[in-house]
Amino acid sequence: MMRVRLASGSPRRLELLHQLGTEVDVCTSNFAEVGGDNAEKVVAANALGKGRVVAGKLGTEIPVIAADTVVVLEQEILGKPADRSEAAAMLRKLSGRMHRVLTGVAVFYNDRELVEVAETKVWFRSLSQAEILAYTATGEPLDKAGAYGIQGRGAILVEKIEGCYNNVVGLPLTRLYQMMAQIGVRGF
């Protein structure tokens, strides 16, 4: 069984890696995430930063995987909401519109590093105020970029997607698989 280090405390990323039959050591990073206007650069920098902290502490003989996911509406980056009120405001913005989910993925192995950004387009159906309030009351939106979880109750908010479903959950597995091969990891 392949063993990796995940530089993230995300239960969704851990679950996705377990789905592949991977043994995962969770090694959360104390990296202070950066912000900015260019979402692609932000997620790439955050994934690299998180991974470099863990790789620097523990080495790269065991592959280290780091990721950062954001929701982008036009040019606005929507991270994790601070509270239910902010979650409701995000969902009102996303209602009836298309947005992009970007995940920066960084892989570190044998002193090599590779970072890429995956994009998935997501269309929300039009949501009523009652639906938004009912969903935010579940608490599910509070630890998720863009205030929704496509793998949970938030699935009913999404009309369609174009691209990788797992990217919206938080880790584009196909892209990760290709990156692992590219950086020299065998048997992933």
XYZ file of N, CA and C in Angstrom:
564
model
N 0.837 -1.184 0.000
C 0.000 0.000 0.000
C 0.884 1.251 0.000
N 0.576 2.175 -0.870
C 1.328 3.427 -0.982
C 1.079 4.297 0.245
N 2.125 4.924 0.734
C 2.015 5.813 1.893
C 2.397 7.223 1.460
N 1.594 8.203 1.884
C 1.874 9.603 1.587
C 1.672 10.434 2.846
N 2.197 11.642 2.806
C 1.942 12.624 3.864
C 1.041 13.704 3.277
N -0.048 13.993 3.963
C -0.984 15.019 3.524
C -0.780 16.251 4.388
N -0.348 17.342 3.761
C -0.107 18.599 4.473
C -1.414 19.379 4.585
N -2.406 18.744 5.198
C -3.742 19.335 5.302
C -4.531 18.585 6.356
N -5.369 19.306 7.068
C -6.258 18.667 8.031
C -7.639 18.419 7.457
N -7.800 18.607 6.154
C -9.112 18.464 5.522
C -9.591 17.015 5.547
N -10.732 16.762 6.197
C -11.262 15.396 6.192
C -11.679 14.942 4.793
N -12.044 15.875 3.934
C -12.449 15.518 2.571
C -11.246 15.060 1.750
N -10.118 15.748 1.883
C -8.916 15.326 1.154
C -8.433 13.973 1.662
N -8.492 13.777 2.960
C -8.097 12.495 3.549
C -8.979 11.368 3.007
N -10.278 11.612 2.955
C -11.217 10.604 2.448
C -10.943 10.283 0.979
N -10.652 11.302 0.182
C -10.357 11.066 -1.237
C -9.103 10.215 -1.403
N -8.077 10.473 -0.612
C -6.854 9.663 -0.700
C -7.098 8.237 -0.223
N -7.910 8.075 0.815
C -8.262 6.723 1.277
C -9.030 5.962 0.200
N -9.822 6.683 -0.579
C -10.592 6.091 -1.678
C -9.662 5.372 -2.656
N -8.427 5.863 -2.769
C -7.441 5.273 -3.682
C -6.670 4.122 -3.030
N -6.998 3.812 -1.777
C -6.281 2.746 -1.081
C -4.927 3.204 -0.568
N -4.789 4.482 -0.338
C -3.526 5.054 0.103
C -3.480 5.150 1.623
N -2.322 4.827 2.203
C -2.102 5.043 3.627
C -1.650 6.497 3.783
N -2.316 7.240 4.657
C -2.073 8.681 4.746
C -1.655 9.085 6.157
N -0.525 9.785 6.244
C -0.125 10.443 7.484
C -0.564 11.895 7.347
N -1.467 12.331 8.232
C -1.921 13.720 8.195
C -0.911 14.568 8.963
N -0.357 15.558 8.283
C 0.664 16.438 8.857
C 0.257 17.879 8.574
N -0.574 18.442 9.426
C -1.052 19.795 9.160
C 0.107 20.782 9.205
N -0.020 21.805 8.410
C 1.020 22.814 8.251
C 0.589 24.095 8.952
N 1.547 24.794 9.552
C 1.225 26.068 10.184
C 1.494 27.246 9.237
N 1.527 26.972 7.948
C 1.776 28.002 6.944
C 0.666 29.053 6.977
N 1.045 30.311 7.017
C 0.074 31.411 6.979
C -0.300 31.664 5.522
N -1.526 31.333 5.167
C -1.958 31.436 3.772
C -1.856 32.864 3.253
N -1.481 32.978 1.985
C -1.373 34.280 1.336
C -2.681 34.596 0.616
N -2.901 35.858 0.362
C -4.064 36.296 -0.398
C -3.591 36.966 -1.678
N -4.519 37.614 -2.359
C -4.166 38.314 -3.593
C -5.334 38.332 -4.548
N -5.120 38.975 -5.678
C -6.175 39.122 -6.677
C -6.190 38.002 -7.700
N -5.041 37.355 -7.924
C -4.950 36.309 -8.937
C -5.153 34.951 -8.256
N -6.353 34.401 -8.418
C -6.725 33.168 -7.711
C -5.793 32.004 -8.031
N -5.383 31.873 -9.287
C -4.483 30.782 -9.667
C -3.164 30.882 -8.909
N -2.617 32.096 -8.832
C -1.353 32.303 -8.109
C -1.539 32.071 -6.608
N -2.669 32.483 -6.063
C -2.944 32.318 -4.636
C -2.977 30.842 -4.254
N -3.754 30.022 -4.984
C -3.858 28.603 -4.610
C -2.544 27.862 -4.834
N -1.812 28.231 -5.882
C -0.509 27.598 -6.118
C 0.468 27.960 -4.997
N 0.507 29.231 -4.613
C 1.418 29.674 -3.548
C 1.059 29.034 -2.212
N -0.231 28.930 -1.915
C -0.650 28.331 -0.647
C -0.353 26.836 -0.601
N -0.585 26.137 -1.711
C -0.272 24.702 -1.749
C 1.238 24.493 -1.572
N 2.036 25.283 -2.282
C 3.497 25.174 -2.145
C 3.941 25.492 -0.720
N 3.389 26.560 -0.156
C 3.768 26.966 1.193
C 3.446 25.910 2.234
N 2.245 25.363 2.173
C 1.840 24.308 3.122
C 2.753 23.089 2.984
N 2.992 22.685 1.753
C 3.806 21.501 1.510
C 5.265 21.694 1.894
N 5.791 22.885 1.646
C 7.199 23.143 1.977
C 7.441 23.081 3.482
N 6.466 23.530 4.265
C 6.603 23.458 5.728
C 6.738 22.000 6.160
N 5.829 21.148 5.668
C 5.845 19.728 6.047
C 7.079 19.026 5.484
N 7.393 19.282 4.226
C 8.574 18.660 3.604
C 9.851 19.088 4.326
N 9.906 20.337 4.754
C 11.065 20.831 5.469
C 11.251 20.164 6.822
N 10.148 19.840 7.475
C 10.205 19.192 8.790
C 10.477 17.700 8.690
N 9.794 17.040 7.742
C 9.784 15.578 7.713
C 10.530 14.959 6.533
N 10.981 15.779 5.606
C 11.669 15.244 4.438
C 10.696 14.842 3.340
N 11.254 14.354 2.242
C 10.420 14.015 1.082
C 10.665 12.593 0.584
N 11.202 11.722 1.438
C 11.364 10.319 1.045
C 9.998 9.657 0.889
N 9.045 10.106 1.701
C 7.636 9.733 1.549
C 6.983 10.923 0.858
N 6.215 10.704 -0.225
C 5.622 11.843 -0.937
C 4.758 12.710 -0.022
N 4.900 14.022 -0.188
C 4.091 15.001 0.540
C 3.126 15.633 -0.457
N 1.862 15.691 -0.076
C 0.823 16.282 -0.924
C 0.211 17.456 -0.162
N 0.097 18.595 -0.835
C -0.534 19.767 -0.248
C -1.507 20.352 -1.259
N -2.555 21.007 -0.752
C -3.549 21.576 -1.661
C -4.207 22.800 -1.031
N -4.752 23.635 -1.881
C -5.531 24.792 -1.451
C -6.640 24.996 -2.470
N -7.868 25.132 -1.978
C -9.030 25.258 -2.860
C -9.763 26.558 -2.585
N -10.153 27.253 -3.648
C -10.991 28.438 -3.532
C -12.091 28.391 -4.583
N -13.126 29.174 -4.320
C -14.212 29.390 -5.268
C -14.032 30.793 -5.818
N -14.141 30.934 -7.137
C -13.954 32.235 -7.776
C -15.219 32.588 -8.555
N -15.822 33.708 -8.176
C -16.999 34.224 -8.881
C -16.560 35.480 -9.607
N -16.559 35.417 -10.938
C -15.966 36.461 -11.774
C -14.523 36.622 -11.309
N -14.167 37.728 -10.658
C -12.779 37.873 -10.176
C -12.686 37.801 -8.651
N -13.812 37.602 -7.981
C -13.824 37.583 -6.513
C -13.514 36.185 -5.980
N -12.552 36.121 -5.069
C -12.191 34.857 -4.428
C -13.045 34.674 -3.185
N -13.760 33.540 -3.142
C -14.591 33.220 -1.983
C -13.924 32.075 -1.223
N -13.431 32.377 -0.057
C -12.821 31.349 0.787
C -13.867 30.740 1.697
N -13.445 30.361 2.899
C -14.367 29.793 3.877
C -15.072 30.935 4.608
N -16.390 30.845 4.759
C -17.112 31.911 5.458
C -16.784 31.917 6.957
N -16.818 33.106 7.541
C -16.523 33.258 8.966
C -17.699 32.807 9.838
N -18.917 32.947 9.298
C -20.113 32.604 10.072
C -21.284 32.349 9.116
N -22.458 32.046 9.687
C -23.632 31.732 8.853
C -24.070 32.906 8.000
N -23.931 34.099 8.528
C -24.327 35.289 7.783
C -23.464 35.457 6.526
N -22.158 35.288 6.682
C -21.260 35.377 5.529
C -21.507 34.220 4.558
N -21.818 33.033 5.085
C -22.140 31.883 4.231
C -23.377 32.185 3.388
N -24.408 32.745 4.003
C -25.639 33.084 3.281
C -25.364 34.127 2.197
N -24.522 35.111 2.513
C -24.181 36.145 1.524
C -23.457 35.522 0.325
N -22.542 34.580 0.583
C -21.835 33.901 -0.517
C -22.817 33.114 -1.374
N -23.713 32.385 -0.731
C -24.667 31.564 -1.476
C -25.605 32.436 -2.316
N -25.986 33.607 -1.805
C -26.813 34.531 -2.600
C -26.056 34.978 -3.849
N -24.753 35.225 -3.703
C -23.939 35.635 -4.857
C -23.844 34.517 -5.893
N -23.708 33.268 -5.419
C -23.531 32.127 -6.322
C -24.837 31.678 -6.979
N -25.964 32.004 -6.360
C -27.279 31.556 -6.833
C -27.522 31.911 -8.295
N -27.855 30.884 -9.090
C -28.198 31.084 -10.492
C -27.023 31.430 -11.392
N -25.802 31.241 -10.910
C -24.624 31.664 -11.672
C -23.586 30.547 -11.781
N -22.630 30.774 -12.675
C -21.497 29.871 -12.834
C -20.321 30.463 -12.052
N -19.580 29.567 -11.384
C -18.338 29.982 -10.742
C -17.274 28.935 -11.027
N -16.037 29.260 -10.691
C -14.926 28.338 -10.891
C -14.409 27.872 -9.536
N -14.066 26.596 -9.449
C -13.389 26.064 -8.275
C -11.962 25.767 -8.698
N -11.019 26.383 -8.008
C -9.602 26.208 -8.310
C -8.920 25.513 -7.140
N -8.150 24.498 -7.442
C -7.341 23.839 -6.422
C -5.888 23.839 -6.872
N -5.052 24.423 -6.025
C -3.615 24.315 -6.223
C -3.176 23.019 -5.572
N -2.445 22.201 -6.304
C -1.949 20.923 -5.785
C -0.431 20.935 -5.893
N 0.227 20.640 -4.780
C 1.693 20.569 -4.775
C 2.110 19.185 -4.293
N 3.097 18.620 -4.971
C 3.632 17.306 -4.635
C 5.139 17.455 -4.426
N 5.638 16.835 -3.373
C 7.062 16.877 -3.031
C 7.547 15.446 -2.874
N 8.660 15.117 -3.553
C 9.189 13.754 -3.470
C 10.669 13.765 -3.829
N 11.476 13.163 -2.975
C 12.925 13.073 -3.200
C 13.525 14.418 -3.619
N 13.232 15.424 -2.827
C 13.749 16.781 -3.024
C 13.293 17.447 -4.321
N 12.264 16.904 -4.929
C 11.655 17.549 -6.104
C 10.288 18.070 -5.694
N 9.832 19.122 -6.384
C 8.483 19.626 -6.125
C 7.815 20.000 -7.437
N 6.512 19.865 -7.426
C 5.708 20.153 -8.607
C 4.401 20.758 -8.129
N 3.951 21.811 -8.785
C 2.664 22.416 -8.427
C 1.855 22.663 -9.700
N 0.562 22.403 -9.610
C -0.359 22.661 -10.718
C -1.669 23.170 -10.145
N -2.478 23.787 -11.010
C -3.784 24.294 -10.603
C -4.853 23.632 -11.465
N -5.836 23.032 -10.805
C -6.967 22.406 -11.504
C -8.178 23.336 -11.409
N -8.973 23.345 -12.473
C -10.170 24.198 -12.508
C -11.398 23.377 -12.883
N -12.481 23.611 -12.163
C -13.781 23.029 -12.492
C -14.805 24.150 -12.504
N -15.652 24.163 -13.516
C -16.737 25.159 -13.570
C -17.979 24.536 -12.937
N -18.654 25.318 -12.103
C -19.844 24.845 -11.384
C -20.976 25.847 -11.592
N -22.141 25.329 -11.954
C -23.330 26.159 -12.115
C -24.299 25.859 -10.977
N -24.702 26.907 -10.255
C -25.729 26.778 -9.221
C -27.096 27.046 -9.844
N -28.092 26.329 -9.366
C -29.452 26.689 -9.744
C -29.839 27.924 -8.933
N -30.948 28.570 -9.282
C -31.414 29.728 -8.519
C -31.941 29.248 -7.175
N -31.477 29.882 -6.108
C -31.832 29.471 -4.753
C -32.752 30.497 -4.110
N -33.744 30.021 -3.396
C -34.617 30.931 -2.649
C -33.931 31.297 -1.335
N -34.367 32.396 -0.726
C -33.818 32.808 0.564
C -34.050 31.709 1.607
N -35.214 31.065 1.551
C -35.534 29.990 2.509
C -34.557 28.811 2.343
N -34.225 28.471 1.092
C -33.271 27.385 0.846
C -31.881 27.738 1.380
N -31.484 28.974 1.168
C -30.172 29.433 1.644
C -30.118 29.363 3.169
N -31.146 29.854 3.823
C -31.166 29.845 5.290
C -31.225 28.420 5.838
N -31.988 27.563 5.196
C -32.073 26.162 5.644
C -30.711 25.473 5.502
N -30.029 25.746 4.401
C -28.723 25.110 4.194
C -27.687 25.656 5.181
N -27.657 26.958 5.375
C -26.669 27.508 6.313
C -26.947 27.033 7.742
N -28.205 26.786 8.071
C -28.561 26.300 9.415
C -27.981 24.911 9.705
N -27.653 24.155 8.655
C -27.073 22.820 8.867
C -25.637 22.907 9.385
N -24.995 24.056 9.194
C -23.599 24.218 9.594
C -22.609 23.718 8.549
N -23.094 22.992 7.557
C -22.199 22.418 6.547
C -21.349 23.462 5.810
N -21.885 24.642 5.504
C -21.099 25.600 4.711
C -19.905 26.221 5.434
N -19.835 26.090 6.748
C -18.881 26.887 7.508
C -17.410 26.543 7.310
N -17.073 25.329 6.941
C -15.645 25.015 6.756
C -15.312 24.710 5.305
N -16.082 25.335 4.396
C -15.892 25.033 2.980
C -15.770 26.307 2.155
N -14.819 26.316 1.238
C -14.663 27.440 0.314
C -15.962 27.642 -0.460
N -16.397 28.893 -0.553
C -17.629 29.189 -1.281
C -18.880 28.836 -0.517
N -18.754 28.340 0.697
C -19.875 28.060 1.593
C -20.776 26.905 1.153
N -20.187 25.914 0.463
C -20.990 24.729 0.146
C -20.100 23.513 -0.025
N -20.691 22.351 0.204
C -20.004 21.087 -0.001
C -20.765 20.265 -1.022
N -20.195 20.085 -2.204
C -20.871 19.347 -3.272
C -21.068 17.884 -2.893
N -20.225 17.359 -2.002
C -20.306 15.960 -1.600
C -21.312 15.744 -0.471
N -21.925 16.815 0.012
C -22.894 16.708 1.105
C -24.247 17.247 0.682
N -24.888 17.924 1.609
C -26.207 18.502 1.328
C -26.148 19.554 0.229
N -24.971 20.156 0.065
C -24.799 21.170 -0.969
C -24.963 20.639 -2.384
N -25.000 19.329 -2.544
C -25.183 18.731 -3.870
C -26.461 19.231 -4.540
N -27.494 19.519 -3.756
C -28.767 19.949 -4.344
C -28.747 21.400 -4.825
N -27.678 22.128 -4.521
C -27.539 23.506 -4.985
C -26.970 23.564 -6.401
N -26.275 22.492 -6.791
C -25.514 22.460 -8.042
C -26.370 21.909 -9.178
N -26.436 22.683 -10.254
C -27.177 22.261 -11.434
C -26.326 21.375 -12.328
N -25.059 21.795 -12.549
C -24.144 20.999 -13.373
C -22.718 21.449 -13.114
N -21.775 20.596 -13.534
C -20.360 20.954 -13.452
C -19.688 20.605 -14.772
N -18.563 21.272 -15.020
C -17.722 20.967 -16.171
C -16.306 20.824 -15.636
N -15.804 19.603 -15.653
C -14.479 19.353 -15.122
C -14.517 18.274 -14.054
N -13.512 18.267 -13.206
C -13.319 17.215 -12.212
C -14.180 17.434 -10.965
N -15.046 16.478 -10.680
C -15.882 16.525 -9.473
C -15.015 16.555 -8.216
N -13.998 15.698 -8.158
C -13.154 15.625 -6.961
C -12.415 16.930 -6.695
N -12.170 17.715 -7.730
C -11.570 19.032 -7.549
C -12.485 19.912 -6.705
N -13.792 19.816 -6.933
C -14.754 20.621 -6.175
C -14.773 20.151 -4.715
N -14.578 18.864 -4.498
C -14.506 18.330 -3.134
C -13.221 18.816 -2.453
N -12.150 19.006 -3.216
C -10.928 19.550 -2.632
C -9.618 18.944 -3.085
N -9.669 17.902 -3.936
C -8.424 17.302 -4.411
C -8.676 16.592 -5.744
N -8.181 17.141 -6.849
C -8.406 16.529 -8.160
C -7.554 15.259 -8.316
N -8.154 14.122 -8.096
C -7.406 12.865 -8.021
C -6.701 12.490 -9.316
N -7.343 12.679 -10.440
C -6.710 12.324 -11.712
C -5.473 13.183 -11.940
N -5.601 14.479 -11.693
C -4.452 15.382 -11.845
C -3.348 14.987 -10.860
N -3.734 14.676 -9.616
C -2.753 14.261 -8.612
C -2.019 12.998 -9.063
N -2.752 12.028 -9.574
C -2.161 10.778 -10.073
C -1.108 11.081 -11.146
N -1.454 11.959 -12.085
C -0.533 12.317 -13.166
C 0.694 13.043 -12.626
N 0.485 13.913 -11.656
C 1.603 14.648 -11.050
C 2.541 13.696 -10.313
N 1.976 12.746 -9.596
C 2.809 11.773 -8.850
C 3.695 11.007 -9.822
N 3.137 10.578 -10.947
C 3.939 9.858 -11.952
C 5.010 10.780 -12.526
N 4.640 12.018 -12.782
C 5.577 12.971 -13.382
C 6.767 13.260 -12.460
N 6.531 13.268 -11.151
C 7.606 13.584 -10.201
C 8.392 12.342 -9.790
N 7.969 11.161 -10.268
C 8.742 9.947 -10.037
C 8.207 9.008 -8.990
N 7.000 9.263 -8.481
C 6.401 8.354 -7.492
C 5.843 7.156 -8.231
N 6.245 5.968 -7.821
C 5.761 4.725 -8.453
C 4.760 4.042 -7.545
N 3.767 3.423 -8.126
C 2.810 2.627 -7.373
C 1.706 3.416 -6.696
N 1.518 4.676 -7.113
C 0.445 5.478 -6.509
C -0.879 5.103 -7.121
